[in-house]
Each structure stands twice: as structure tokens, then as C-alpha cells.
Coordinates of C-alpha atoms in Angstrom, one line a residue:
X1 CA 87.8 -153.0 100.7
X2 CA 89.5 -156.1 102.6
X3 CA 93.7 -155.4 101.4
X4 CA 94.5 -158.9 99.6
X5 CA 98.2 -158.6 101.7
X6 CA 99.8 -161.2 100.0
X7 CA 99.7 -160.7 96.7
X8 CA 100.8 -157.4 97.6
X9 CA 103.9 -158.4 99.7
X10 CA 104.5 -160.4 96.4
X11 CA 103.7 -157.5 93.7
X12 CA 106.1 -155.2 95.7
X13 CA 109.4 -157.4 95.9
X14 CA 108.9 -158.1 92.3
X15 CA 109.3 -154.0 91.9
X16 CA 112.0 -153.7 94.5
X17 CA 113.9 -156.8 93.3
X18 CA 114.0 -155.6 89.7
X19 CA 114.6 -151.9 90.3
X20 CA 117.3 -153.2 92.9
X21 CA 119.2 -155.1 90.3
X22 CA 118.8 -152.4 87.3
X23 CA 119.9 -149.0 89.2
X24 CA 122.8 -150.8 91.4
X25 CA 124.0 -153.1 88.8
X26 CA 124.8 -149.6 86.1
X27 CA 126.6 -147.6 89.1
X28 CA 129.5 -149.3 88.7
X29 CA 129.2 -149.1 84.9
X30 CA 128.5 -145.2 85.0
X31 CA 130.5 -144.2 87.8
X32 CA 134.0 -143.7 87.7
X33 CA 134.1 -142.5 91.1
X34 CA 131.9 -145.3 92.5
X35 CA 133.6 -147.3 95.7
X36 CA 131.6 -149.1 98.1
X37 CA 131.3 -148.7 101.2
X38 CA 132.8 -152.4 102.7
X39 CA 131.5 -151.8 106.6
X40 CA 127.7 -151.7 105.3
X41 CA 128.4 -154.4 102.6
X42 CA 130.1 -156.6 105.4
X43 CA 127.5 -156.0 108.1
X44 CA 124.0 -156.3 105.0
X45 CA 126.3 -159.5 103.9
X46 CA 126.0 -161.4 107.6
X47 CA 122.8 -160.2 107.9
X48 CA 121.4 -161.6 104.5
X49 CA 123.3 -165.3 105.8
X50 CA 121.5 -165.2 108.9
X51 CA 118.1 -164.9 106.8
X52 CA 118.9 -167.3 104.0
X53 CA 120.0 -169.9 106.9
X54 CA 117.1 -169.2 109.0
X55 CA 114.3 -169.1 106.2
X56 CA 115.5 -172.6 104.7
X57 CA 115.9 -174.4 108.2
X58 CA 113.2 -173.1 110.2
X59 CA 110.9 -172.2 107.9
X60 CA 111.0 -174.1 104.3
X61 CA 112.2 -177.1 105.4
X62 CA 109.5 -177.9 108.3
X63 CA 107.1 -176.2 105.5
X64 CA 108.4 -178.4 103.1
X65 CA 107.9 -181.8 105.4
X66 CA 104.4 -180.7 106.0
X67 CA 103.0 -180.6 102.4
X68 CA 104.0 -184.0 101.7
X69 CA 103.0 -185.2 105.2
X70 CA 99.3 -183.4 104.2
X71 CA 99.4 -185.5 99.9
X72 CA 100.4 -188.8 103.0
X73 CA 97.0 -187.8 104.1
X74 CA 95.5 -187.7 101.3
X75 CA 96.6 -190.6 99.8
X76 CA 95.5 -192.6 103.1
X77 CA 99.5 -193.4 103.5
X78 CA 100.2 -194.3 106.6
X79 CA 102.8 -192.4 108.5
X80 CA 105.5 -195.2 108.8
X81 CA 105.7 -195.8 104.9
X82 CA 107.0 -192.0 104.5
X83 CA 110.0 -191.2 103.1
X84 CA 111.5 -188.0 103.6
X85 CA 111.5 -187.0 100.0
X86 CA 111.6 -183.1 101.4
X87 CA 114.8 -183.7 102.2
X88 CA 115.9 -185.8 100.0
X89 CA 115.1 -182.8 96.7
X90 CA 117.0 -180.1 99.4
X91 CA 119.7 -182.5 99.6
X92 CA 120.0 -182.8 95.6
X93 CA 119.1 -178.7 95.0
X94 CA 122.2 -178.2 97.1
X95 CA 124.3 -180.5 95.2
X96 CA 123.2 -179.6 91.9
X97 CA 123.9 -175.7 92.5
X98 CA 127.5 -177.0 94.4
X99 CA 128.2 -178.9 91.1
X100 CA 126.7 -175.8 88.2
X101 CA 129.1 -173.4 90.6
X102 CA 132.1 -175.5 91.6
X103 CA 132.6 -178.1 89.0
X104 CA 130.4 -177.4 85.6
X105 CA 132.0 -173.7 85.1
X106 CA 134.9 -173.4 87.1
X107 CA 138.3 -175.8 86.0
X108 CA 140.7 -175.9 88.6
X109 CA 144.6 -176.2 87.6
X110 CA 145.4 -177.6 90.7
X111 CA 148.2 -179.4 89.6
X112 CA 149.5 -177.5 87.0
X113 CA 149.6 -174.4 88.7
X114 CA 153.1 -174.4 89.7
X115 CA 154.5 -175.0 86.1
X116 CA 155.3 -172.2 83.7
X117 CA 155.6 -172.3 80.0
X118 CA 158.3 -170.5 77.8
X119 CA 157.0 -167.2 76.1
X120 CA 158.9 -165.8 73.5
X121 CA 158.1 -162.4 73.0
X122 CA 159.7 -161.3 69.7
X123 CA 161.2 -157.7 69.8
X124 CA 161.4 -155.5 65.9
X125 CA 161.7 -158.7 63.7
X126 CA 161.1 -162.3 63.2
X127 CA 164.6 -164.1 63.4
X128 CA 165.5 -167.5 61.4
X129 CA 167.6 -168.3 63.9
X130 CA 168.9 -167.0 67.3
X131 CA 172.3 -166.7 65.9
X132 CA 171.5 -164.2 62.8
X133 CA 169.0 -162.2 65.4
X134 CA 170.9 -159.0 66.3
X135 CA 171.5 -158.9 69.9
X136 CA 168.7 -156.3 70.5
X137 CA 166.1 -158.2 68.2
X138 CA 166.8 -162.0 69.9
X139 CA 163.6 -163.5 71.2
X140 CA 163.1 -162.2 75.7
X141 CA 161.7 -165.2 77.2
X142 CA 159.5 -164.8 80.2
X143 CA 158.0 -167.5 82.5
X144 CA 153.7 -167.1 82.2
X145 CA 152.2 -169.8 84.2
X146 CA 149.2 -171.4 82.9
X147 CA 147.2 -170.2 85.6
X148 CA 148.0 -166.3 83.6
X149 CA 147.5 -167.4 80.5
X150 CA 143.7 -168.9 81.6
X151 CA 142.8 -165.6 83.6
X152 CA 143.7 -163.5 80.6
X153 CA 141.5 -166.0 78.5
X154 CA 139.0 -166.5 80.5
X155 CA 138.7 -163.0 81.4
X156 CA 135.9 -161.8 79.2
X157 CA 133.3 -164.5 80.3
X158 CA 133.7 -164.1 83.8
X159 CA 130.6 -162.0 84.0
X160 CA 128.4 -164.0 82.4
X161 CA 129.3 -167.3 84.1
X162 CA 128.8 -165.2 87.3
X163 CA 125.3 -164.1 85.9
X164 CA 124.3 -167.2 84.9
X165 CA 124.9 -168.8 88.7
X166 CA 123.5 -166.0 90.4
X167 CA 120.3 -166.0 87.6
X168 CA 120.1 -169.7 89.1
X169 CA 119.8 -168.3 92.6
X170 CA 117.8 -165.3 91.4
X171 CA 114.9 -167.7 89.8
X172 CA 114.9 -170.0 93.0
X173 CA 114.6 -167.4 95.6
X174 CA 111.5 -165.6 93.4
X175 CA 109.8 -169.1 93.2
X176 CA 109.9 -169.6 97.1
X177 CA 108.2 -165.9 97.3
X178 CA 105.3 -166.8 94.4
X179 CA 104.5 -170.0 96.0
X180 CA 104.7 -169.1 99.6
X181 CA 100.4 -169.0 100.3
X182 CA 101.5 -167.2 104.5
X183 CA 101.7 -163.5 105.1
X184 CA 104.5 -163.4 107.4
X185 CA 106.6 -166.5 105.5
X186 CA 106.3 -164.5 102.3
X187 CA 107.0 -161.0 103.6
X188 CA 110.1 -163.1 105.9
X189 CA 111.5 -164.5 102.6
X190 CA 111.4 -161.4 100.5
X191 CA 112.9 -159.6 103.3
X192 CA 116.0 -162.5 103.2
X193 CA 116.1 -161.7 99.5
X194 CA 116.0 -157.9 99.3
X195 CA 118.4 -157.6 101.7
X196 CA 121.3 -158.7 99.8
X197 CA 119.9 -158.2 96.1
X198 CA 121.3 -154.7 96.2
X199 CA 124.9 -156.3 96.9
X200 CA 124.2 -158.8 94.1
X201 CA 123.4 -156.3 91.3
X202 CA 126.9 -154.2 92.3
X203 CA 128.5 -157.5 92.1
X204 CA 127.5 -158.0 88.7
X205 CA 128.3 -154.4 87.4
X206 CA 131.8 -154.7 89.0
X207 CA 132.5 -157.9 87.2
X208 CA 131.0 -156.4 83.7
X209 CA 132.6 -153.0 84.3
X210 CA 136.5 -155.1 85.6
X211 CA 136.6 -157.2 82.4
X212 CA 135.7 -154.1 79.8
X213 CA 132.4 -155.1 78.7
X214 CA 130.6 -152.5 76.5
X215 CA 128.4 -150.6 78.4
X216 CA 125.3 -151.4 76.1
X217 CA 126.2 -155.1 76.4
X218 CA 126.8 -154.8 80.2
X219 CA 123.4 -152.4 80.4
X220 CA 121.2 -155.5 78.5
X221 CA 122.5 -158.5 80.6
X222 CA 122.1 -156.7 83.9
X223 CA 118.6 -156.0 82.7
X224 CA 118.1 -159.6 81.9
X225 CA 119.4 -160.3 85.1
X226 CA 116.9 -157.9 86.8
X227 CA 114.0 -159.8 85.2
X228 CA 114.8 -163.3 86.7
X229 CA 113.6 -162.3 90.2
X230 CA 110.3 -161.9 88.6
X231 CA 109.6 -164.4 86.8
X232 CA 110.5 -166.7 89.3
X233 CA 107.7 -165.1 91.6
X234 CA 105.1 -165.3 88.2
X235 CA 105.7 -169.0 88.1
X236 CA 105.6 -169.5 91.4
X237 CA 102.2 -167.8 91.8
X238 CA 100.9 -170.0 89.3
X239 CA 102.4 -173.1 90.7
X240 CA 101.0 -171.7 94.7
X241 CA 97.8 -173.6 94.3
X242 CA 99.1 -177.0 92.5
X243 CA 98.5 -179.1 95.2
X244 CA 100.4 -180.4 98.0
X245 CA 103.0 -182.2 96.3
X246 CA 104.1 -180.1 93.9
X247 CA 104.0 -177.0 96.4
X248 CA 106.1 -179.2 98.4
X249 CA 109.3 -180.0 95.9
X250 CA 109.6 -176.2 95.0
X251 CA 109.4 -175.6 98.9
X252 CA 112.4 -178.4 98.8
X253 CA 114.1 -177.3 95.9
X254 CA 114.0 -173.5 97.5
X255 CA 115.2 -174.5 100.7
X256 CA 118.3 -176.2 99.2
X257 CA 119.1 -172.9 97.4
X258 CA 118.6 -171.4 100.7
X259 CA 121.0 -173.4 102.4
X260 CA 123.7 -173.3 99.9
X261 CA 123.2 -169.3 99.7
X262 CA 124.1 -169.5 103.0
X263 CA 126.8 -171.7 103.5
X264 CA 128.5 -172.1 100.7
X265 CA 128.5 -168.1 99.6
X266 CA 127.6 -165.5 101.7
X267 CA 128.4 -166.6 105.3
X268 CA 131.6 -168.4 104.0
X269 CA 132.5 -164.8 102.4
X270 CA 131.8 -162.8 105.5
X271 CA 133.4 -164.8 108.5
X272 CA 136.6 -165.9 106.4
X273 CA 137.5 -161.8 106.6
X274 CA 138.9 -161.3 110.1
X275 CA 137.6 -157.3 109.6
X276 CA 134.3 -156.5 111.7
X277 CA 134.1 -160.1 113.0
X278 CA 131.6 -159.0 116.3
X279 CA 129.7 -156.7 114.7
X280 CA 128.8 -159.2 111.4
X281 CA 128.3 -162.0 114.4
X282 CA 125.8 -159.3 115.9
X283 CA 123.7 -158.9 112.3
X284 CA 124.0 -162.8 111.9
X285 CA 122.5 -163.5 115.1
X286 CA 119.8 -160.7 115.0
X287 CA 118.7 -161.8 111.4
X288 CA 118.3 -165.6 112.7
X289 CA 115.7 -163.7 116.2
X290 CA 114.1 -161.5 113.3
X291 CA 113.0 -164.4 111.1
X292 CA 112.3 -166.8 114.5
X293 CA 110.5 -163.6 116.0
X294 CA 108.5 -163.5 112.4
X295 CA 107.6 -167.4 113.0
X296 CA 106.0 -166.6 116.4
X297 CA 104.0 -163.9 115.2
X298 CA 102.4 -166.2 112.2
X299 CA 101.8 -168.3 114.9
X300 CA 99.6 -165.8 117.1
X301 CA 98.2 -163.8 114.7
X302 CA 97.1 -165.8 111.6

């Protein structure tokens, strides 16, 4: 019996990827002792960059270019008329993440973070006046900027904005395994996305467990969380054999998460730390041969 390898490769890191996110998301929730070990997360972090990088740029985006070249062909257009529409949709996935993360959740006090507002804090009793308050009851003023007075507000939602833009990334990344249709592409991807989804579910307990969520609150969104992964790959599966065109703007649309990943979170993360700065160079550089290496082998073998 001929072993259908991809589906396989595709069944598994829908497993790995939820059980991942569900056992390393309620450590932090369960553990009091828990501390992570920041060499390992450092060195998995560059690692995972070096794979998100190197599966959007040399692998979905030429991908990605091809299928629309291939509905060209099909549609007897001739080669001059194209426009790079691949790269166009990466273009627009990586702005439209850039603006859900940077601009749609996140408001920014720039210029109002060096002003500070008078608190009064009243001590025993409410006074009339200043002058009938007893000198131990009269109002203490203290100087709370606004910047305090958002991060106490804010506080409690901070794990669920985080969810919701890491769900964004989660649902992307599942949909460029479930439409990938080559052996060594898909296992390459779901490699690039295992390898930091452990790190991703810790993140996500941390945050639930730092802002005082209840545990069965914290327990059902992480589990929410772990089912994004797959259903990402389901629809992707079912989209796999669509045609060229539409196989080719998920390709786009996963290549531009790709890229952002990359740039924008996890390599920008490591390499602004000073701490381990060979070492993560080292597991950037050896992800970026691993995935190249995986490229060369499609190449030979299939």
C-alpha cells in the first residue's frame, strides 16, 4: 500500500500544531514555578526567522509567480501583458497584518506621554473643602501619567488582542500547509511553523496568566487558539485543487504573512537583544541552508 505522504505530512502538523498550542499555552497557567528557559527560546526564535524568511522568499513567492504564470497560459495571455499580481496580494497581506497589529489595536500616546494628570487620592473622608479637611484627611496628590492610567485599563484585553493577531498568523500559516500540493514544500513549511508554535502558545499563557485571567477563561481561549492552526490547513486542503489562480493568491496572501512573521516580529525580536547574538546568527543562517537544502532535494527527487 503506496503511503499517500502528503496528506500525511499535513494530518500530522495539524496534531502537533494543536497539541503544541493546548499543553504549552496551560504551563504558564498551572505552573507557578514555570520560567523559561531564554537561551533555547532565543536560539528556536532565530531559527523560526530564518524559516519564515526563507519559505516566503524562496519558496512561496517564486511558487506563487508560477501559478499565475501557468492561468497566463491558460488564458493564451501573452507573457508581456502580465502583471505581477503575486506580488502585488504579498505586498497588501503584509500591509494589512502591519496595519490589524500596529495601527487597528494598538493607540500610541506619543505625544501625550510626557504629560501627567492630578490624582487625588482621598484618605478616611470626603472633605467639602481643603480647608475644613483635617490635616491627615486632606486630598495626597500624585502625578499618574496617561500612559499608567491606559496600561492599568487596558490591562485585561491585552491577551486577547494578542490572540486575535497571532490567530491571524495562525490561520495563514495552516492555509499555506493545506494548499501546498509538494512533499518537501509542505513538510519545509510545517517545519517553519512548528518550530516556533511551541513559543507562541507560552506567549499566550504568559499574557493570560500576567493580566489575572481565570483559568477557565484563559484554558477556553487558548483552546480556541489551538484550533485555528487546523482549520486553516482544512480550508486550505479544500482550496489545494481550485485552480491556478486561486491556489496562487493564498500562495500570495501566505507569503506576505511569511515575510511580515519574519521581519516585523520574530527576527526584529531576536537581533534587537545584544545576548547570544553569534549563536542566533548561527540558527538564522542554518535555517535559511535547511530550507534552500529542502528546495534542492524537491528538485532531484520528485
Amino acid at each position: 500500500m503506496e503511503i499517500d505522504y502528503l496528506n500525511t505530512i499535513k494530518v500530522i502538523s495539524m496534531i502537533l500544531m494543536f497539541l503544541m498550542i493546548i499543553v504549552m499555552g496551560n504551563i504558564p497557567l498551572r505552573s507557578t514555578a514555570f520560567k523559561g528557559n531564554q537561551f533555547l527560546l532565543e536560539l528556536t526564535g532565530a531559527f523560526s526567522g530564518g524559516l519564515f524568511l526563507s519559505v516566503g522568499i524562496i519558496h512561496l513567492l517564486p511558487e506563487s509567480m508560477k501559478q499565475f504564470h501557468m492561468y497566463y497560459r491558460a488564458q493564451k495571455i501573452e507573457s508581456f501583458e502580465e502583471f505581477p499580481y503575486a506580488c502585488l496580494i504579498i505586498v497588501l497581506s503584509f500591509t494589512l497584518i502591519l496595519y490589524i497589529e500596529k495601527i487597528a489595536f494598538i493607540h500610541n500616546h506619543t505625544n501625550e506621554d510626557n504629560h501627567s494628570y492630578q490624582v487625588s487620592v482621598i484618605q478616611q473622608q470626603e472633605c467639602i473643602s481643603e480647608l475644613e479637611c483635617p490635616e491627615t484627611t486632606k486630598p495626597q496628590i500624585q502625578q499618574v501619567s496617561i500612559k499608567e492610567l491606559d496600561e492599568i485599563t487596558i490591562n485585561s484585553l491585552t491577551p486577547y488582542i494578542l490572540q486575535f493577531a497571532i490567530g491571524i498568523h495562525a490561520f495563514f500559516e495552516g492555509l499555506a500547509i493545506g494548499i501546498e500540493q509538494q512533499v518537501p514544500q509542505c513538510l519545509g513549511i510545517s517545519l517553519a511553523v512548528v518550530c516556533h508554535k511551541w513559543a507562541e502558545g507560552l506567549t499566550l499563557g504568559l499574557s493570560f496568566k500576567k493580566a489575572n485571567t481565570k483559568i477557565h477563561s484563559a484554558t477556553i481561549m487558548i483552546f480556541i487558539q489551538g484550533i485555528i492552526n487546523p482549520i486553516g490547513i482544512l480550508i486550505g486542503w479544500i482550496l489545494a485543487n481550485q485552480g491556478y489562480i486561486i491556489t496562487g493568491i493564498f500562495q500570495s496572501i501566505s507569503a506576505g504573512t511569511f515575510v511580515y512573521i519574519a521581519t516585523m516580529e520574530v527576527i526584529q525580536e531576536q537581533f534587537n537583544q545584544k545576548s547570544n547574538s553569534y549563536y542566533k546568527m548561527m540558527m538564522f543562517l542554518f535555517a535559511i541552508g535547511f530550507i534552500s537544502t529542502i528546495w534542492k532535494i524537491e528538485k532531484i527527487s520528485f
